[in-house]
């Protein structure tokens, strides 16, 4: 099936949203953002069910993220671009009703749906035939030879450090990564308002949604070099 060319998806959303809001009975009890979220999800489903290109799906997902979540635009852009394949797979498996998705994004806007309660099926490649490296009937006796030194190996894996880490910044923030100059605390919705640090980031690192600063890595490696006798580093 050839993907159809539709207008810019944000235009579709605005058309649907305006129709809902104009026909609604305007009162203080109406949550306009909730209605707009429902319209956006309907627009998303409308586009997806008509086999639009993956680029348009990503474009609309970024629009919904920027409009109806607390994430910064840079975070919305990064989540859908860095994990593009995974995101499209999840979209294919989970096409939410507006009440489910909007209820998950905002309070009092429907019944949220927990995707972890769904049945997930992930196709895996067949297990290859592997010949055992060591035969089951083999036996070994390890003895240390006289005059031979112990071979010491250092292996460091999965090191995460943040070049934008800044001590004293917010470590309990709304974004996926905290402890940066623009990190907002969990109660600060408007980035322009004055910041109040709930939990300041420490100099060497902080337990939470923060990677460690690069100087912690440097200090660790210097300490290892000064105190440990390593035969091999990996």
mmCIF file with all atom_site columns, C-alpha atoms in Angstrom:
data_model
loop_
_atom_site.group_PDB
_atom_site.id
_atom_site.type_symbol
_atom_site.label_atom_id
_atom_site.label_alt_id
_atom_site.label_comp_id
_atom_site.label_asym_id
_atom_site.label_entity_id
_atom_site.label_seq_id
_atom_site.pdbx_PDB_ins_code
_atom_site.Cartn_x
_atom_site.Cartn_y
_atom_site.Cartn_z
_atom_site.occupancy
_atom_site.B_iso_or_equiv
_atom_site.pdbx_formal_charge
_atom_site.auth_seq_id
_atom_site.auth_comp_id
_atom_site.auth_asym_id
_atom_site.auth_atom_id
_atom_site.pdbx_PDB_model_num
ATOM 1   C CA . UNK A 1 1   ? 0.000   0.000   0.000  1.00 0.00 ? 1   UNK A CA 1
ATOM 2   C CA . UNK A 1 2   ? 1.377   3.393   -1.007 1.00 0.00 ? 2   UNK A CA 1
ATOM 3   C CA . UNK A 1 3   ? 1.447   5.898   1.873  1.00 0.00 ? 3   UNK A CA 1
ATOM 4   C CA . UNK A 1 4   ? -0.992  8.745   1.363  1.00 0.00 ? 4   UNK A CA 1
ATOM 5   C CA . UNK A 1 5   ? 0.099   12.344  1.411  1.00 0.00 ? 5   UNK A CA 1
ATOM 6   C CA . UNK A 1 6   ? -1.893  14.274  3.997  1.00 0.00 ? 6   UNK A CA 1
ATOM 7   C CA . UNK A 1 7   ? -1.651  17.934  5.013  1.00 0.00 ? 7   UNK A CA 1
ATOM 8   C CA . UNK A 1 8   ? 0.662   18.871  7.850  1.00 0.00 ? 8   UNK A CA 1
ATOM 9   C CA . UNK A 1 9   ? -0.597  16.897  10.823 1.00 0.00 ? 9   UNK A CA 1
ATOM 10  C CA . UNK A 1 10  ? -0.580  19.864  13.153 1.00 0.00 ? 10  UNK A CA 1
ATOM 11  C CA . UNK A 1 11  ? -3.092  21.510  10.787 1.00 0.00 ? 11  UNK A CA 1
ATOM 12  C CA . UNK A 1 12  ? -5.308  18.434  11.047 1.00 0.00 ? 12  UNK A CA 1
ATOM 13  C CA . UNK A 1 13  ? -5.171  18.677  14.828 1.00 0.00 ? 13  UNK A CA 1
ATOM 14  C CA . UNK A 1 14  ? -6.087  22.353  14.862 1.00 0.00 ? 14  UNK A CA 1
ATOM 15  C CA . UNK A 1 15  ? -9.087  21.735  12.622 1.00 0.00 ? 15  UNK A CA 1
ATOM 16  C CA . UNK A 1 16  ? -10.411 18.924  14.809 1.00 0.00 ? 16  UNK A CA 1
ATOM 17  C CA . UNK A 1 17  ? -9.666  20.779  18.048 1.00 0.00 ? 17  UNK A CA 1
ATOM 18  C CA . UNK A 1 18  ? -11.417 23.946  16.884 1.00 0.00 ? 18  UNK A CA 1
ATOM 19  C CA . UNK A 1 19  ? -14.490 21.953  15.907 1.00 0.00 ? 19  UNK A CA 1
ATOM 20  C CA . UNK A 1 20  ? -14.706 20.327  19.329 1.00 0.00 ? 20  UNK A CA 1
ATOM 21  C CA . UNK A 1 21  ? -14.150 23.528  21.266 1.00 0.00 ? 21  UNK A CA 1
ATOM 22  C CA . UNK A 1 22  ? -16.579 25.602  19.216 1.00 0.00 ? 22  UNK A CA 1
ATOM 23  C CA . UNK A 1 23  ? -19.370 23.061  19.644 1.00 0.00 ? 23  UNK A CA 1
ATOM 24  C CA . UNK A 1 24  ? -18.752 22.533  23.344 1.00 0.00 ? 24  UNK A CA 1
ATOM 25  C CA . UNK A 1 25  ? -20.871 24.210  25.988 1.00 0.00 ? 25  UNK A CA 1
ATOM 26  C CA . UNK A 1 26  ? -18.389 26.739  27.346 1.00 0.00 ? 26  UNK A CA 1
ATOM 27  C CA . UNK A 1 27  ? -18.235 26.768  31.133 1.00 0.00 ? 27  UNK A CA 1
ATOM 28  C CA . UNK A 1 28  ? -15.649 26.847  33.898 1.00 0.00 ? 28  UNK A CA 1
ATOM 29  C CA . UNK A 1 29  ? -15.934 23.086  34.360 1.00 0.00 ? 29  UNK A CA 1
ATOM 30  C CA . UNK A 1 30  ? -14.665 22.312  30.868 1.00 0.00 ? 30  UNK A CA 1
ATOM 31  C CA . UNK A 1 31  ? -11.039 21.301  30.670 1.00 0.00 ? 31  UNK A CA 1
ATOM 32  C CA . UNK A 1 32  ? -10.099 22.789  27.319 1.00 0.00 ? 32  UNK A CA 1
ATOM 33  C CA . UNK A 1 33  ? -6.692  21.166  27.259 1.00 0.00 ? 33  UNK A CA 1
ATOM 34  C CA . UNK A 1 34  ? -8.310  17.790  27.879 1.00 0.00 ? 34  UNK A CA 1
ATOM 35  C CA . UNK A 1 35  ? -10.668 18.303  24.928 1.00 0.00 ? 35  UNK A CA 1
ATOM 36  C CA . UNK A 1 36  ? -7.739  19.386  22.781 1.00 0.00 ? 36  UNK A CA 1
ATOM 37  C CA . UNK A 1 37  ? -5.786  16.280  23.803 1.00 0.00 ? 37  UNK A CA 1
ATOM 38  C CA . UNK A 1 38  ? -8.707  14.068  22.784 1.00 0.00 ? 38  UNK A CA 1
ATOM 39  C CA . UNK A 1 39  ? -8.801  15.848  19.432 1.00 0.00 ? 39  UNK A CA 1
ATOM 40  C CA . UNK A 1 40  ? -5.064  15.402  18.940 1.00 0.00 ? 40  UNK A CA 1
ATOM 41  C CA . UNK A 1 41  ? -5.232  11.668  19.635 1.00 0.00 ? 41  UNK A CA 1
ATOM 42  C CA . UNK A 1 42  ? -8.164  11.318  17.236 1.00 0.00 ? 42  UNK A CA 1
ATOM 43  C CA . UNK A 1 43  ? -6.084  13.117  14.618 1.00 0.00 ? 43  UNK A CA 1
ATOM 44  C CA . UNK A 1 44  ? -3.167  10.807  15.336 1.00 0.00 ? 44  UNK A CA 1
ATOM 45  C CA . UNK A 1 45  ? -5.371  7.719   14.891 1.00 0.00 ? 45  UNK A CA 1
ATOM 46  C CA . UNK A 1 46  ? -6.890  9.211   11.741 1.00 0.00 ? 46  UNK A CA 1
ATOM 47  C CA . UNK A 1 47  ? -3.439  9.646   10.223 1.00 0.00 ? 47  UNK A CA 1
ATOM 48  C CA . UNK A 1 48  ? -2.066  6.291   11.361 1.00 0.00 ? 48  UNK A CA 1
ATOM 49  C CA . UNK A 1 49  ? -5.033  4.276   10.098 1.00 0.00 ? 49  UNK A CA 1
ATOM 50  C CA . UNK A 1 50  ? -4.560  5.835   6.649  1.00 0.00 ? 50  UNK A CA 1
ATOM 51  C CA . UNK A 1 51  ? -1.007  4.528   6.401  1.00 0.00 ? 51  UNK A CA 1
ATOM 52  C CA . UNK A 1 52  ? 0.823   7.842   6.462  1.00 0.00 ? 52  UNK A CA 1
ATOM 53  C CA . UNK A 1 53  ? 4.600   7.867   6.357  1.00 0.00 ? 53  UNK A CA 1
ATOM 54  C CA . UNK A 1 54  ? 6.611   7.236   9.496  1.00 0.00 ? 54  UNK A CA 1
ATOM 55  C CA . UNK A 1 55  ? 7.980   10.787  9.247  1.00 0.00 ? 55  UNK A CA 1
ATOM 56  C CA . UNK A 1 56  ? 4.455   12.187  9.635  1.00 0.00 ? 56  UNK A CA 1
ATOM 57  C CA . UNK A 1 57  ? 3.754   9.902   12.589 1.00 0.00 ? 57  UNK A CA 1
ATOM 58  C CA . UNK A 1 58  ? 6.938   11.125  14.294 1.00 0.00 ? 58  UNK A CA 1
ATOM 59  C CA . UNK A 1 59  ? 5.999   14.738  13.502 1.00 0.00 ? 59  UNK A CA 1
ATOM 60  C CA . UNK A 1 60  ? 2.577   14.368  15.093 1.00 0.00 ? 60  UNK A CA 1
ATOM 61  C CA . UNK A 1 61  ? 3.977   12.506  18.116 1.00 0.00 ? 61  UNK A CA 1
ATOM 62  C CA . UNK A 1 62  ? 6.407   15.364  18.756 1.00 0.00 ? 62  UNK A CA 1
ATOM 63  C CA . UNK A 1 63  ? 3.503   17.820  18.486 1.00 0.00 ? 63  UNK A CA 1
ATOM 64  C CA . UNK A 1 64  ? 1.457   15.904  21.086 1.00 0.00 ? 64  UNK A CA 1
ATOM 65  C CA . UNK A 1 65  ? 4.480   15.595  23.392 1.00 0.00 ? 65  UNK A CA 1
ATOM 66  C CA . UNK A 1 66  ? 5.250   19.321  23.238 1.00 0.00 ? 66  UNK A CA 1
ATOM 67  C CA . UNK A 1 67  ? 1.626   20.343  23.748 1.00 0.00 ? 67  UNK A CA 1
ATOM 68  C CA . UNK A 1 68  ? 0.290   17.966  26.390 1.00 0.00 ? 68  UNK A CA 1
ATOM 69  C CA . UNK A 1 69  ? 3.265   16.875  28.501 1.00 0.00 ? 69  UNK A CA 1
ATOM 70  C CA . UNK A 1 70  ? 5.652   18.724  30.802 1.00 0.00 ? 70  UNK A CA 1
ATOM 71  C CA . UNK A 1 71  ? 8.711   17.759  28.736 1.00 0.00 ? 71  UNK A CA 1
ATOM 72  C CA . UNK A 1 72  ? 10.858  20.383  27.075 1.00 0.00 ? 72  UNK A CA 1
ATOM 73  C CA . UNK A 1 73  ? 10.699  20.503  23.231 1.00 0.00 ? 73  UNK A CA 1
ATOM 74  C CA . UNK A 1 74  ? 14.284  19.207  23.083 1.00 0.00 ? 74  UNK A CA 1
ATOM 75  C CA . UNK A 1 75  ? 13.286  16.145  25.128 1.00 0.00 ? 75  UNK A CA 1
ATOM 76  C CA . UNK A 1 76  ? 10.293  15.418  22.887 1.00 0.00 ? 76  UNK A CA 1
ATOM 77  C CA . UNK A 1 77  ? 12.489  15.720  19.808 1.00 0.00 ? 77  UNK A CA 1
ATOM 78  C CA . UNK A 1 78  ? 15.172  13.492  21.286 1.00 0.00 ? 78  UNK A CA 1
ATOM 79  C CA . UNK A 1 79  ? 12.857  10.712  22.478 1.00 0.00 ? 79  UNK A CA 1
ATOM 80  C CA . UNK A 1 80  ? 11.262  10.253  19.070 1.00 0.00 ? 80  UNK A CA 1
ATOM 81  C CA . UNK A 1 81  ? 14.477  10.557  17.052 1.00 0.00 ? 81  UNK A CA 1
ATOM 82  C CA . UNK A 1 82  ? 16.920  8.610   19.215 1.00 0.00 ? 82  UNK A CA 1
ATOM 83  C CA . UNK A 1 83  ? 14.448  5.750   19.751 1.00 0.00 ? 83  UNK A CA 1
ATOM 84  C CA . UNK A 1 84  ? 12.665  6.060   16.409 1.00 0.00 ? 84  UNK A CA 1
ATOM 85  C CA . UNK A 1 85  ? 12.397  2.334   15.582 1.00 0.00 ? 85  UNK A CA 1
ATOM 86  C CA . UNK A 1 86  ? 11.262  1.428   19.101 1.00 0.00 ? 86  UNK A CA 1
ATOM 87  C CA . UNK A 1 87  ? 8.722   4.253   19.139 1.00 0.00 ? 87  UNK A CA 1
ATOM 88  C CA . UNK A 1 88  ? 7.147   3.203   15.836 1.00 0.00 ? 88  UNK A CA 1
ATOM 89  C CA . UNK A 1 89  ? 6.956   -0.395  17.063 1.00 0.00 ? 89  UNK A CA 1
ATOM 90  C CA . UNK A 1 90  ? 5.121   0.670   20.223 1.00 0.00 ? 90  UNK A CA 1
ATOM 91  C CA . UNK A 1 91  ? 2.749   2.881   18.229 1.00 0.00 ? 91  UNK A CA 1
ATOM 92  C CA . UNK A 1 92  ? 1.903   -0.105  16.030 1.00 0.00 ? 92  UNK A CA 1
ATOM 93  C CA . UNK A 1 93  ? 1.147   -2.289  19.050 1.00 0.00 ? 93  UNK A CA 1
ATOM 94  C CA . UNK A 1 94  ? -0.643  0.308   21.172 1.00 0.00 ? 94  UNK A CA 1
ATOM 95  C CA . UNK A 1 95  ? -3.206  2.476   19.424 1.00 0.00 ? 95  UNK A CA 1
ATOM 96  C CA . UNK A 1 96  ? -4.907  4.121   22.388 1.00 0.00 ? 96  UNK A CA 1
ATOM 97  C CA . UNK A 1 97  ? -8.387  5.494   22.722 1.00 0.00 ? 97  UNK A CA 1
ATOM 98  C CA . UNK A 1 98  ? -8.288  9.239   23.518 1.00 0.00 ? 98  UNK A CA 1
ATOM 99  C CA . UNK A 1 99  ? -9.528  8.622   27.070 1.00 0.00 ? 99  UNK A CA 1
ATOM 100 C CA . UNK A 1 100 ? -6.709  6.155   27.717 1.00 0.00 ? 100 UNK A CA 1
ATOM 101 C CA . UNK A 1 101 ? -3.791  8.188   26.381 1.00 0.00 ? 101 UNK A CA 1
ATOM 102 C CA . UNK A 1 102 ? -4.989  11.591  27.622 1.00 0.00 ? 102 UNK A CA 1
ATOM 103 C CA . UNK A 1 103 ? -5.792  10.082  31.017 1.00 0.00 ? 103 UNK A CA 1
ATOM 104 C CA . UNK A 1 104 ? -2.174  8.971   31.194 1.00 0.00 ? 104 UNK A CA 1
ATOM 105 C CA . UNK A 1 105 ? -0.829  12.413  30.209 1.00 0.00 ? 105 UNK A CA 1
ATOM 106 C CA . UNK A 1 106 ? -3.135  14.593  32.339 1.00 0.00 ? 106 UNK A CA 1
ATOM 107 C CA . UNK A 1 107 ? -5.145  14.295  35.532 1.00 0.00 ? 107 UNK A CA 1
ATOM 108 C CA . UNK A 1 108 ? -8.948  14.078  35.321 1.00 0.00 ? 108 UNK A CA 1
ATOM 109 C CA . UNK A 1 109 ? -8.909  13.546  31.569 1.00 0.00 ? 109 UNK A CA 1
ATOM 110 C CA . UNK A 1 110 ? -10.080 9.966   31.182 1.00 0.00 ? 110 UNK A CA 1
ATOM 111 C CA . UNK A 1 111 ? -9.106  6.504   32.341 1.00 0.00 ? 111 UNK A CA 1
ATOM 112 C CA . UNK A 1 112 ? -5.353  5.947   31.966 1.00 0.00 ? 112 UNK A CA 1
ATOM 113 C CA . UNK A 1 113 ? -4.118  2.770   30.329 1.00 0.00 ? 113 UNK A CA 1
ATOM 114 C CA . UNK A 1 114 ? -1.091  0.925   31.684 1.00 0.00 ? 114 UNK A CA 1
ATOM 115 C CA . UNK A 1 115 ? 0.758   -0.594  28.685 1.00 0.00 ? 115 UNK A CA 1
ATOM 116 C CA . UNK A 1 116 ? 2.630   -2.998  30.970 1.00 0.00 ? 116 UNK A CA 1
ATOM 117 C CA . UNK A 1 117 ? -0.639  -4.864  31.580 1.00 0.00 ? 117 UNK A CA 1
ATOM 118 C CA . UNK A 1 118 ? -0.911  -5.687  27.875 1.00 0.00 ? 118 UNK A CA 1
ATOM 119 C CA . UNK A 1 119 ? 0.261   -8.889  26.225 1.00 0.00 ? 119 UNK A CA 1
ATOM 120 C CA . UNK A 1 120 ? 3.455   -8.187  24.295 1.00 0.00 ? 120 UNK A CA 1
ATOM 121 C CA . UNK A 1 121 ? 4.805   -10.506 21.608 1.00 0.00 ? 121 UNK A CA 1
ATOM 122 C CA . UNK A 1 122 ? 8.299   -9.828  20.301 1.00 0.00 ? 122 UNK A CA 1
ATOM 123 C CA . UNK A 1 123 ? 9.537   -11.960 17.364 1.00 0.00 ? 123 UNK A CA 1
ATOM 124 C CA . UNK A 1 124 ? 12.962  -13.477 17.958 1.00 0.00 ? 124 UNK A CA 1
ATOM 125 C CA . UNK A 1 125 ? 15.334  -15.171 15.532 1.00 0.00 ? 125 UNK A CA 1
ATOM 126 C CA . UNK A 1 126 ? 15.783  -18.949 15.928 1.00 0.00 ? 126 UNK A CA 1
ATOM 127 C CA . UNK A 1 127 ? 18.415  -19.989 18.421 1.00 0.00 ? 127 UNK A CA 1
ATOM 128 C CA . UNK A 1 128 ? 21.591  -20.961 16.546 1.00 0.00 ? 128 UNK A CA 1
ATOM 129 C CA . UNK A 1 129 ? 23.181  -24.342 17.074 1.00 0.00 ? 129 UNK A CA 1
ATOM 130 C CA . UNK A 1 130 ? 26.171  -23.897 19.362 1.00 0.00 ? 130 UNK A CA 1
ATOM 131 C CA . UNK A 1 131 ? 28.901  -26.458 19.826 1.00 0.00 ? 131 UNK A CA 1
ATOM 132 C CA . UNK A 1 132 ? 30.160  -26.522 23.432 1.00 0.00 ? 132 UNK A CA 1
ATOM 133 C CA . UNK A 1 133 ? 33.665  -25.123 23.741 1.00 0.00 ? 133 UNK A CA 1
ATOM 134 C CA . UNK A 1 134 ? 34.468  -27.461 26.628 1.00 0.00 ? 134 UNK A CA 1
ATOM 135 C CA . UNK A 1 135 ? 33.424  -31.087 26.410 1.00 0.00 ? 135 UNK A CA 1
ATOM 136 C CA . UNK A 1 136 ? 31.343  -32.315 29.303 1.00 0.00 ? 136 UNK A CA 1
ATOM 137 C CA . UNK A 1 137 ? 33.753  -35.160 30.098 1.00 0.00 ? 137 UNK A CA 1
ATOM 138 C CA . UNK A 1 138 ? 36.770  -32.861 30.411 1.00 0.00 ? 138 UNK A CA 1
ATOM 139 C CA . UNK A 1 139 ? 38.317  -32.216 33.806 1.00 0.00 ? 139 UNK A CA 1
ATOM 140 C CA . UNK A 1 140 ? 40.686  -29.481 34.857 1.00 0.00 ? 140 UNK A CA 1
ATOM 141 C CA . UNK A 1 141 ? 42.981  -28.924 37.778 1.00 0.00 ? 141 UNK A CA 1
ATOM 142 C CA . UNK A 1 142 ? 44.149  -25.377 38.319 1.00 0.00 ? 142 UNK A CA 1
ATOM 143 C CA . UNK A 1 143 ? 47.430  -25.025 40.178 1.00 0.00 ? 143 UNK A CA 1
ATOM 144 C CA . UNK A 1 144 ? 49.540  -21.931 40.568 1.00 0.00 ? 144 UNK A CA 1
ATOM 145 C CA . UNK A 1 145 ? 53.023  -22.474 39.209 1.00 0.00 ? 145 UNK A CA 1
ATOM 146 C CA . UNK A 1 146 ? 55.975  -21.448 41.284 1.00 0.00 ? 146 UNK A CA 1
ATOM 147 C CA . UNK A 1 147 ? 57.375  -18.043 40.393 1.00 0.00 ? 147 UNK A CA 1
ATOM 148 C CA . UNK A 1 148 ? 54.334  -16.985 38.386 1.00 0.00 ? 148 UNK A CA 1
ATOM 149 C CA . UNK A 1 149 ? 52.498  -13.787 39.350 1.00 0.00 ? 149 UNK A CA 1
ATOM 150 C CA . UNK A 1 150 ? 48.750  -13.297 39.426 1.00 0.00 ? 150 UNK A CA 1
ATOM 151 C CA . UNK A 1 151 ? 47.273  -11.745 36.275 1.00 0.00 ? 151 UNK A CA 1
ATOM 152 C CA . UNK A 1 152 ? 45.065  -8.828  37.362 1.00 0.00 ? 152 UNK A CA 1
ATOM 153 C CA . UNK A 1 153 ? 42.369  -7.602  34.971 1.00 0.00 ? 153 UNK A CA 1
ATOM 154 C CA . UNK A 1 154 ? 40.430  -4.335  35.217 1.00 0.00 ? 154 UNK A CA 1
ATOM 155 C CA . UNK A 1 155 ? 37.156  -4.126  33.318 1.00 0.00 ? 155 UNK A CA 1
ATOM 156 C CA . UNK A 1 156 ? 35.040  -0.964  33.342 1.00 0.00 ? 156 UNK A CA 1
ATOM 157 C CA . UNK A 1 157 ? 31.693  -1.108  31.570 1.00 0.00 ? 157 UNK A CA 1
ATOM 158 C CA . UNK A 1 158 ? 28.626  1.041   30.974 1.00 0.00 ? 158 UNK A CA 1
ATOM 159 C CA . UNK A 1 159 ? 30.092  4.284   32.268 1.00 0.00 ? 159 UNK A CA 1
ATOM 160 C CA . UNK A 1 160 ? 27.634  7.174   32.032 1.00 0.00 ? 160 UNK A CA 1
ATOM 161 C CA . UNK A 1 161 ? 28.923  10.706  32.458 1.00 0.00 ? 161 UNK A CA 1
ATOM 162 C CA . UNK A 1 162 ? 27.379  14.051  31.641 1.00 0.00 ? 162 UNK A CA 1
ATOM 163 C CA . UNK A 1 163 ? 29.502  16.863  30.224 1.00 0.00 ? 163 UNK A CA 1
ATOM 164 C CA . UNK A 1 164 ? 26.686  19.290  31.143 1.00 0.00 ? 164 UNK A CA 1
ATOM 165 C CA . UNK A 1 165 ? 26.574  18.211  34.803 1.00 0.00 ? 165 UNK A CA 1
ATOM 166 C CA . UNK A 1 166 ? 26.557  21.218  37.125 1.00 0.00 ? 166 UNK A CA 1
ATOM 167 C CA . UNK A 1 167 ? 26.863  20.988  40.919 1.00 0.00 ? 167 UNK A CA 1
ATOM 168 C CA . UNK A 1 168 ? 24.114  22.754  42.840 1.00 0.00 ? 168 UNK A CA 1
ATOM 169 C CA . UNK A 1 169 ? 21.462  22.359  40.139 1.00 0.00 ? 169 UNK A CA 1
ATOM 170 C CA . UNK A 1 170 ? 18.177  20.478  40.556 1.00 0.00 ? 170 UNK A CA 1
ATOM 171 C CA . UNK A 1 171 ? 18.497  16.690  40.823 1.00 0.00 ? 171 UNK A CA 1
ATOM 172 C CA . UNK A 1 172 ? 14.735  16.059  41.244 1.00 0.00 ? 172 UNK A CA 1
ATOM 173 C CA . UNK A 1 173 ? 13.499  17.494  37.978 1.00 0.00 ? 173 UNK A CA 1
ATOM 174 C CA . UNK A 1 174 ? 10.788  16.820  35.407 1.00 0.00 ? 174 UNK A CA 1
ATOM 175 C CA . UNK A 1 175 ? 13.109  15.811  32.576 1.00 0.00 ? 175 UNK A CA 1
ATOM 176 C CA . UNK A 1 176 ? 14.723  12.412  31.879 1.00 0.00 ? 176 UNK A CA 1
ATOM 177 C CA . UNK A 1 177 ? 18.154  13.818  32.837 1.00 0.00 ? 177 UNK A CA 1
ATOM 178 C CA . UNK A 1 178 ? 18.626  16.249  35.730 1.00 0.00 ? 178 UNK A CA 1
ATOM 179 C CA . UNK A 1 179 ? 21.583  18.028  37.374 1.00 0.00 ? 179 UNK A CA 1
ATOM 180 C CA . UNK A 1 180 ? 21.974  20.448  34.481 1.00 0.00 ? 180 UNK A CA 1
ATOM 181 C CA . UNK A 1 181 ? 21.774  24.234  34.325 1.00 0.00 ? 181 UNK A CA 1
ATOM 182 C CA . UNK A 1 182 ? 18.245  24.232  32.871 1.00 0.00 ? 182 UNK A CA 1
ATOM 183 C CA . UNK A 1 183 ? 16.846  21.484  35.135 1.00 0.00 ? 183 UNK A CA 1
ATOM 184 C CA . UNK A 1 184 ? 13.537  22.513  36.756 1.00 0.00 ? 184 UNK A CA 1
ATOM 185 C CA . UNK A 1 185 ? 12.217  21.080  39.985 1.00 0.00 ? 185 UNK A CA 1
ATOM 186 C CA . UNK A 1 186 ? 9.214   18.750  39.979 1.00 0.00 ? 186 UNK A CA 1
ATOM 187 C CA . UNK A 1 187 ? 6.782   21.562  40.868 1.00 0.00 ? 187 UNK A CA 1
ATOM 188 C CA . UNK A 1 188 ? 8.087   24.202  38.475 1.00 0.00 ? 188 UNK A CA 1
ATOM 189 C CA . UNK A 1 189 ? 5.956   24.119  35.321 1.00 0.00 ? 189 UNK A CA 1
ATOM 190 C CA . UNK A 1 190 ? 7.118   27.413  33.831 1.00 0.00 ? 190 UNK A CA 1
ATOM 191 C CA . UNK A 1 191 ? 10.850  27.465  32.976 1.00 0.00 ? 191 UNK A CA 1
ATOM 192 C CA . UNK A 1 192 ? 10.868  31.291  33.206 1.00 0.00 ? 192 UNK A CA 1
ATOM 193 C CA . UNK A 1 193 ? 9.873   31.400  36.864 1.00 0.00 ? 193 UNK A CA 1
ATOM 194 C CA . UNK A 1 194 ? 12.476  31.666  39.592 1.00 0.00 ? 194 UNK A CA 1
ATOM 195 C CA . UNK A 1 195 ? 13.951  28.332  40.516 1.00 0.00 ? 195 UNK A CA 1
ATOM 196 C CA . UNK A 1 196 ? 13.789  26.776  43.955 1.00 0.00 ? 196 UNK A CA 1
ATOM 197 C CA . UNK A 1 197 ? 16.216  23.877  44.288 1.00 0.00 ? 197 UNK A CA 1
ATOM 198 C CA . UNK A 1 198 ? 14.614  20.924  46.075 1.00 0.00 ? 198 UNK A CA 1
ATOM 199 C CA . UNK A 1 199 ? 17.642  18.621  46.008 1.00 0.00 ? 199 UNK A CA 1
ATOM 200 C CA . UNK A 1 200 ? 20.897  20.225  44.811 1.00 0.00 ? 200 UNK A CA 1
ATOM 201 C CA . UNK A 1 201 ? 23.323  18.124  42.805 1.00 0.00 ? 201 UNK A CA 1
ATOM 202 C CA . UNK A 1 202 ? 26.503  17.141  44.625 1.00 0.00 ? 202 UNK A CA 1
ATOM 203 C CA . UNK A 1 203 ? 30.005  17.817  43.366 1.00 0.00 ? 203 UNK A CA 1
ATOM 204 C CA . UNK A 1 204 ? 30.960  14.196  42.657 1.00 0.00 ? 204 UNK A CA 1
ATOM 205 C CA . UNK A 1 205 ? 27.505  13.038  41.611 1.00 0.00 ? 205 UNK A CA 1
ATOM 206 C CA . UNK A 1 206 ? 23.980  12.540  42.892 1.00 0.00 ? 206 UNK A CA 1
ATOM 207 C CA . UNK A 1 207 ? 21.713  9.518   43.256 1.00 0.00 ? 207 UNK A CA 1
ATOM 208 C CA . UNK A 1 208 ? 18.726  10.114  41.015 1.00 0.00 ? 208 UNK A CA 1
ATOM 209 C CA . UNK A 1 209 ? 18.121  10.958  37.375 1.00 0.00 ? 209 UNK A CA 1
ATOM 210 C CA . UNK A 1 210 ? 21.665  12.227  36.895 1.00 0.00 ? 210 UNK A CA 1
ATOM 211 C CA . UNK A 1 211 ? 24.781  10.895  35.228 1.00 0.00 ? 211 UNK A CA 1
ATOM 212 C CA . UNK A 1 212 ? 28.059  11.571  37.004 1.00 0.00 ? 212 UNK A CA 1
ATOM 213 C CA . UNK A 1 213 ? 30.347  14.460  35.984 1.00 0.00 ? 213 UNK A CA 1
ATOM 214 C CA . UNK A 1 214 ? 33.433  13.739  33.897 1.00 0.00 ? 214 UNK A CA 1
ATOM 215 C CA . UNK A 1 215 ? 35.793  14.766  36.740 1.00 0.00 ? 215 UNK A CA 1
ATOM 216 C CA . UNK A 1 216 ? 34.459  11.874  38.820 1.00 0.00 ? 216 UNK A CA 1
ATOM 217 C CA . UNK A 1 217 ? 35.567  9.495   36.046 1.00 0.00 ? 217 UNK A CA 1
ATOM 218 C CA . UNK A 1 218 ? 38.972  11.185  35.890 1.00 0.00 ? 218 UNK A CA 1
ATOM 219 C CA . UNK A 1 219 ? 39.421  10.980  39.659 1.00 0.00 ? 219 UNK A CA 1
ATOM 220 C CA . UNK A 1 220 ? 38.421  7.306   39.685 1.00 0.00 ? 220 UNK A CA 1
ATOM 221 C CA . UNK A 1 221 ? 40.937  6.406   36.962 1.00 0.00 ? 221 UNK A CA 1
ATOM 222 C CA . UNK A 1 222 ? 43.723  8.343   38.700 1.00 0.00 ? 222 UNK A CA 1
ATOM 223 C CA . UNK A 1 223 ? 42.944  6.567   41.974 1.00 0.00 ? 223 UNK A CA 1
ATOM 224 C CA . UNK A 1 224 ? 43.011  3.157   40.275 1.00 0.00 ? 224 UNK A CA 1
ATOM 225 C CA . UNK A 1 225 ? 46.311  3.976   38.587 1.00 0.00 ? 225 UNK A CA 1
ATOM 226 C CA . UNK A 1 226 ? 47.884  5.058   41.880 1.00 0.00 ? 226 UNK A CA 1
ATOM 227 C CA . UNK A 1 227 ? 46.601  2.279   44.128 1.00 0.00 ? 227 UNK A CA 1
ATOM 228 C CA . UNK A 1 228 ? 46.093  -0.813  41.962 1.00 0.00 ? 228 UNK A CA 1
ATOM 229 C CA . UNK A 1 229 ? 48.550  -2.931  40.008 1.00 0.00 ? 229 UNK A CA 1
ATOM 230 C CA . UNK A 1 230 ? 46.649  -3.859  36.882 1.00 0.00 ? 230 UNK A CA 1
ATOM 231 C CA . UNK A 1 231 ? 48.085  -6.274  34.322 1.00 0.00 ? 231 UNK A CA 1
ATOM 232 C CA . UNK A 1 232 ? 45.420  -5.667  31.703 1.00 0.00 ? 232 UNK A CA 1
ATOM 233 C CA . UNK A 1 233 ? 42.783  -2.979  31.225 1.00 0.00 ? 233 UNK A CA 1
ATOM 234 C CA . UNK A 1 234 ? 39.638  -3.319  29.149 1.00 0.00 ? 234 UNK A CA 1
#
